[in-house]
């Protein structure tokens, strides 16, 4: 039986890469893609998702419009990094329009799809966690009906990429991240910022990857141009935890959801999110001392099988 996935995205460049890895995996059935504010506006995130599906000839997969803003925090986008439109400001005049979105809203769709497949759906979240927080508020039993949750977000050593101590997805909606880490007691796997940096690939791999002569590789080449320039800036170099490398952060969470053997080292820790600190709001807190008295522990990814990961990326652009 195929692995059933719902993917919650704010489609910027690495979300696009993650979606394409999922589309290329023969063992996966994508039940739907739900969109959220984040890297770019919600409208752009929806359009970008449809663009990715069009390139992969998979516009049959339903795409849903989710939350346009965080629960309480001020709106935050990553336009500097991903481009104003989230996909490197390299527009496609023939891109599909928003009329292709489903009429049903993302959160309702998530709940419905999971109710139709209880215990079978793996939810992968590569955006701020607003849609997931609203889902558990609407249906408190939602998390227990999931097979597993995979998140790209948070950090382990207070190394920020957005604020001093905060990773983008958690900083963009700290309250939602708090609710999700508190209420989702299903098996939860987290690909943090430091983990993704430490498992990044050599840039020479990225060159080979993009040099494949396919429509998908040409698309990826075009939308990646802007971020490839950005990663060379001094500001970005300071964010890196482990030196320069090609870091497709969202793809780690997605690839691990597809093939759990990808993760070769992880640790189980109870986690929460700081909501008040002047410098630390949005930072993930790891409770090694068990002071929070939380029964539920998340699995924090540490290392992946890089060879397997490369192969999944290569297959995504074939
Ligand atoms: C996360 O923030 C976004 O810019 C990326 O898409 C990824 O989800 C990394 O901190």
Coordinates of C-alpha atoms and ligand atoms in Angstrom, one line a residue:
X1 CA 0.0 0.0 0.0
X2 CA 1.2 3.5 -0.8
X3 CA 2.2 5.9 1.9
X4 CA -0.5 8.6 2.2
X5 CA 0.8 12.1 2.6
X6 CA -0.7 15.6 3.1
X7 CA 1.9 18.3 2.6
X8 CA 1.5 21.7 4.2
X9 CA 3.6 24.3 2.4
X10 CA 4.4 28.0 1.9
X11 CA 5.9 27.3 -1.5
X12 CA 9.3 28.9 -1.8
X13 CA 12.2 27.3 -3.6
X14 CA 12.9 24.5 -1.1
X15 CA 9.2 23.7 -0.7
X16 CA 9.1 23.2 -4.4
X17 CA 12.1 20.9 -4.2
X18 CA 10.4 18.9 -1.4
X19 CA 7.1 18.6 -3.3
X20 CA 9.0 17.4 -6.4
X21 CA 10.8 14.7 -4.3
X22 CA 7.4 13.5 -3.1
X23 CA 6.0 13.5 -6.6
X24 CA 8.9 11.3 -7.8
X25 CA 8.5 8.7 -5.0
X26 CA 6.7 5.7 -6.4
X27 CA 5.7 4.6 -2.8
X28 CA 3.7 7.8 -2.1
X29 CA 0.2 9.0 -2.7
X30 CA -0.3 12.7 -2.1
X31 CA -3.9 13.2 -0.9
X32 CA -3.6 17.0 -1.0
X33 CA -1.4 20.0 -0.7
X34 CA -2.4 22.7 1.8
X35 CA -0.9 26.2 1.5
X36 CA -0.1 28.6 4.2
X37 CA 1.4 32.1 4.4
X38 CA 5.2 32.1 5.1
X39 CA 8.0 32.4 2.6
X40 CA 5.7 34.6 0.5
X41 CA 2.0 35.7 0.5
X42 CA -0.6 33.0 0.6
X43 CA -1.7 33.8 -3.0
X44 CA 1.9 33.4 -4.2
X45 CA 2.3 30.2 -2.1
X46 CA -0.9 28.8 -3.8
X47 CA 0.2 29.9 -7.3
X48 CA 3.7 28.5 -6.8
X49 CA 2.3 25.1 -5.7
X50 CA 0.2 24.9 -8.8
X51 CA 3.3 25.9 -10.9
X52 CA 5.3 23.0 -9.4
X53 CA 2.4 20.6 -10.1
X54 CA 2.1 21.8 -13.7
X55 CA 5.8 21.2 -14.4
X56 CA 5.4 17.7 -13.0
X57 CA 2.2 17.1 -14.9
X58 CA 0.3 16.4 -11.6
X59 CA -2.4 19.1 -11.6
X60 CA -4.7 16.3 -10.6
X61 CA -3.5 16.7 -7.0
X62 CA -5.9 18.9 -5.0
X63 CA -4.4 22.2 -3.7
X64 CA -6.1 24.1 -0.9
X65 CA -5.9 27.6 0.4
X66 CA -5.1 27.9 4.1
X67 CA -4.3 30.7 6.5
X68 CA -3.1 34.0 5.1
X69 CA -1.6 35.2 8.4
X70 CA -0.1 34.0 11.7
X71 CA -2.4 33.5 14.8
X72 CA -1.0 36.5 16.7
X73 CA 2.4 37.5 15.3
X74 CA 3.1 40.1 12.7
X75 CA 3.2 38.8 9.2
X76 CA 6.7 37.8 8.1
X77 CA 7.8 36.8 4.6
X78 CA 11.2 35.6 3.3
X79 CA 11.1 37.6 0.1
X80 CA 14.7 38.6 0.4
X81 CA 15.7 35.0 0.2
X82 CA 13.2 33.2 -2.0
X83 CA 12.3 36.3 -4.2
X84 CA 9.2 38.4 -3.7
X85 CA 7.0 35.8 -5.4
X86 CA 8.6 33.0 -3.5
X87 CA 10.0 31.3 -6.6
X88 CA 13.0 33.5 -7.4
X89 CA 10.9 36.2 -9.3
X90 CA 11.2 34.1 -12.5
X91 CA 7.6 34.2 -13.6
X92 CA 5.9 31.8 -16.1
X93 CA 3.4 33.6 -18.3
X94 CA 1.5 30.3 -18.7
X95 CA 1.4 29.5 -15.0
X96 CA -1.9 28.0 -13.9
X97 CA -4.3 30.4 -12.1
X98 CA -5.8 30.4 -8.7
X99 CA -9.2 29.2 -10.1
X100 CA -7.6 25.7 -10.0
X101 CA -7.6 25.8 -6.2
X102 CA -10.2 23.6 -4.5
X103 CA -13.2 25.5 -3.1
X104 CA -12.8 23.8 0.3
X105 CA -10.4 25.5 2.6
X106 CA -7.1 23.9 3.7
X107 CA -7.9 23.2 7.4
X108 CA -11.3 21.7 6.7
X109 CA -9.7 19.6 3.9
X110 CA -6.9 18.3 6.2
X111 CA -9.5 17.2 8.8
X112 CA -11.7 15.6 6.1
X113 CA -8.9 13.7 4.4
X114 CA -7.6 12.4 7.7
X115 CA -11.1 11.4 8.9
X116 CA -11.4 9.4 5.6
X117 CA -8.1 7.6 6.2
X118 CA -7.8 7.3 10.0
X119 CA -4.3 6.3 11.2
X120 CA -3.0 6.2 7.7
X121 CA -2.0 9.8 6.9
X122 CA 1.5 11.3 7.4
X123 CA 1.3 15.1 7.6
X124 CA 4.5 16.9 6.4
X125 CA 4.7 20.6 7.4
X126 CA 7.3 22.8 5.7
X127 CA 5.6 26.2 6.5
X128 CA 4.7 28.2 9.6
X129 CA 2.4 25.9 11.5
X130 CA -0.7 28.1 11.4
X131 CA -2.9 25.6 9.4
X132 CA -2.0 22.8 11.8
X133 CA -2.7 24.9 14.9
X134 CA -6.1 25.8 13.6
X135 CA -6.8 22.2 12.7
X136 CA -6.3 21.0 16.2
X137 CA -8.4 23.8 17.6
X138 CA -11.3 22.9 15.2
X139 CA -10.9 19.1 15.8
X140 CA -9.0 18.3 19.0
X141 CA -8.8 14.6 18.0
X142 CA -7.1 15.4 14.7
X143 CA -3.5 14.6 15.8
X144 CA -4.4 11.2 17.2
X145 CA -5.8 10.2 13.8
X146 CA -2.5 10.9 12.1
X147 CA 0.0 8.2 11.4
X148 CA 2.9 10.7 11.9
X149 CA 3.9 14.4 11.7
X150 CA 7.1 15.6 10.1
X151 CA 8.1 19.3 10.6
X152 CA 10.8 21.4 9.1
X153 CA 11.3 24.1 11.7
X154 CA 12.8 25.1 15.0
X155 CA 16.4 24.9 16.2
X156 CA 18.4 22.9 18.6
X157 CA 21.2 25.3 19.6
X158 CA 19.5 28.6 19.4
X159 CA 21.1 29.3 16.1
X160 CA 18.7 31.5 14.2
X161 CA 18.3 32.2 10.5
X162 CA 15.7 34.9 10.9
X163 CA 16.2 36.3 14.4
X164 CA 19.2 35.8 16.6
X165 CA 17.8 32.6 18.0
X166 CA 14.9 31.8 15.8
X167 CA 14.3 29.7 12.7
X168 CA 12.0 31.1 10.1
X169 CA 8.9 28.8 10.3
X170 CA 8.7 29.0 14.1
X171 CA 9.4 32.7 14.2
X172 CA 6.8 33.4 11.5
X173 CA 4.1 32.0 13.9
X174 CA 5.5 31.2 17.3
X175 CA 2.0 30.7 18.9
X176 CA 1.1 28.1 16.2
X177 CA 4.4 26.3 16.7
X178 CA 3.7 26.2 20.5
X179 CA 0.2 24.8 20.0
X180 CA 1.4 22.1 17.5
X181 CA 4.3 21.0 19.7
X182 CA 1.9 20.9 22.7
X183 CA -1.1 19.2 21.1
X184 CA 0.2 16.9 18.4
X185 CA 1.0 13.8 20.4
X186 CA 1.3 11.6 17.3
X187 CA 4.8 10.4 16.4
X188 CA 6.5 13.7 15.6
X189 CA 9.8 14.1 13.7
X190 CA 11.5 17.5 13.5
X191 CA 14.1 18.6 10.9
X192 CA 15.6 21.7 12.6
X193 CA 17.7 24.5 11.1
X194 CA 21.0 23.3 12.5
X195 CA 20.3 19.7 11.4
X196 CA 19.7 20.8 7.8
X197 CA 22.9 22.9 7.8
X198 CA 24.9 20.0 9.1
X199 CA 23.5 17.6 6.5
X200 CA 23.8 20.0 3.6
X201 CA 25.3 18.7 0.3
X202 CA 28.3 20.0 -1.7
X203 CA 27.5 22.7 -4.2
X204 CA 29.1 20.5 -6.9
X205 CA 26.1 18.1 -6.3
X206 CA 23.7 21.0 -6.9
X207 CA 25.4 21.8 -10.2
X208 CA 25.2 18.2 -11.4
X209 CA 21.6 18.0 -10.2
X210 CA 20.5 21.1 -12.1
X211 CA 22.5 20.1 -15.2
X212 CA 20.1 17.3 -16.0
X213 CA 18.5 18.0 -19.3
X214 CA 14.8 17.8 -18.4
X215 CA 11.9 20.3 -18.1
X216 CA 11.9 19.8 -14.4
X217 CA 15.6 20.6 -14.1
X218 CA 15.3 23.7 -16.3
X219 CA 12.4 24.9 -14.1
X220 CA 14.4 24.3 -10.9
X221 CA 17.5 26.1 -12.4
X222 CA 15.3 29.2 -13.2
X223 CA 13.6 29.4 -9.8
X224 CA 16.8 28.7 -7.9
X225 CA 18.9 31.5 -9.5
X226 CA 17.9 34.1 -6.9
X227 CA 18.5 32.0 -3.8
X228 CA 21.8 30.8 -5.2
X229 CA 22.9 34.4 -5.3
X230 CA 21.5 35.0 -1.8
X231 CA 23.4 32.1 -0.3
X232 CA 26.7 33.8 -1.3
X233 CA 25.9 37.0 0.7
X234 CA 27.7 37.7 4.0
X235 CA 24.3 37.8 5.8
X236 CA 23.5 34.3 4.8
X237 CA 26.9 32.9 5.4
X238 CA 26.5 34.0 9.0
X239 CA 23.3 32.0 9.3
X240 CA 25.1 28.8 8.4
X241 CA 26.0 26.4 11.2
X242 CA 28.4 24.1 9.3
X243 CA 30.0 26.0 6.5
X244 CA 28.8 26.5 2.9
X245 CA 26.6 23.8 1.3
X246 CA 23.4 23.2 -0.7
X247 CA 20.7 23.2 2.0
X248 CA 17.3 22.1 0.8
X249 CA 15.8 22.4 4.3
X250 CA 12.2 21.4 3.6
X251 CA 13.3 18.4 1.6
X252 CA 14.8 16.7 4.7
X253 CA 11.4 16.6 6.4
X254 CA 9.7 15.3 3.3
X255 CA 12.3 12.7 2.4
X256 CA 12.3 11.4 6.0
X257 CA 8.5 11.0 5.8
X258 CA 8.8 9.0 2.6
X259 CA 11.6 6.8 3.8
X260 CA 12.2 6.7 7.5
X261 CA 15.5 4.8 7.0
X262 CA 16.9 8.1 5.6
X263 CA 17.4 9.3 9.2
X264 CA 20.4 7.5 10.6
X265 CA 20.6 9.4 13.9
X266 CA 18.0 11.1 16.0
X267 CA 17.1 11.8 19.6
X268 CA 13.9 11.8 21.6
X269 CA 13.2 15.0 23.6
X270 CA 10.2 16.9 24.8
X271 CA 10.1 20.3 23.0
X272 CA 8.2 23.6 23.3
X273 CA 8.6 27.1 22.0
X274 CA 9.6 30.3 23.7
X275 CA 6.9 32.9 23.3
X276 CA 8.1 35.8 25.3
X277 CA 11.8 36.3 25.2
X278 CA 13.1 39.6 23.8
X279 CA 15.7 37.8 21.7
X280 CA 14.4 34.2 21.9
X281 CA 10.7 34.5 20.9
X282 CA 10.1 31.6 18.5
X283 CA 13.1 29.6 19.6
X284 CA 12.6 25.9 20.1
X285 CA 13.2 24.8 23.7
X286 CA 14.5 21.2 24.3
X287 CA 13.7 19.8 27.7
X288 CA 16.6 17.5 28.4
X289 CA 16.0 17.8 32.1
X290 CA 12.3 16.7 31.9
X291 CA 11.3 19.9 33.8
X292 CA 8.2 20.4 31.6
X293 CA 6.7 17.1 32.6
X294 CA 5.7 16.3 29.0
X295 CA 5.0 12.7 28.3
X296 CA 5.2 13.2 24.5
X297 CA 8.7 13.4 23.1
X298 CA 9.6 14.5 19.6
X299 CA 12.2 12.8 17.5
X300 CA 14.8 15.3 16.6
X301 CA 16.7 14.4 13.4
X302 CA 20.5 14.5 13.7
X303 CA 22.0 12.8 10.6
X304 CA 20.7 11.5 7.3
X305 CA 22.0 9.0 4.8
X306 CA 23.4 11.6 2.3
X307 CA 23.7 9.1 -0.5
X308 CA 20.0 8.2 -0.3
X309 CA 19.1 11.9 0.0
X310 CA 21.1 12.8 -3.2
X311 CA 19.3 10.0 -5.1
X312 CA 15.9 11.2 -4.0
X313 CA 16.8 14.7 -5.2
X314 CA 18.2 13.4 -8.5
X315 CA 15.0 11.4 -9.2
X316 CA 12.9 14.4 -8.5
X317 CA 14.2 16.2 -11.6
X318 CA 14.2 13.2 -14.0
Ligands
LIG1 C1 12.6 27.4 6.5 O1 12.2 28.7 6.2 C2 11.9 28.9 4.9 O2 12.5 30.0 4.3 C3 12.3 27.6 4.2 O3 11.4 27.3 3.1 C4 12.2 26.6 5.3 O4 10.9 26.1 5.4 C5 14.0 27.3 6.9 O5 14.2 28.0 8.1

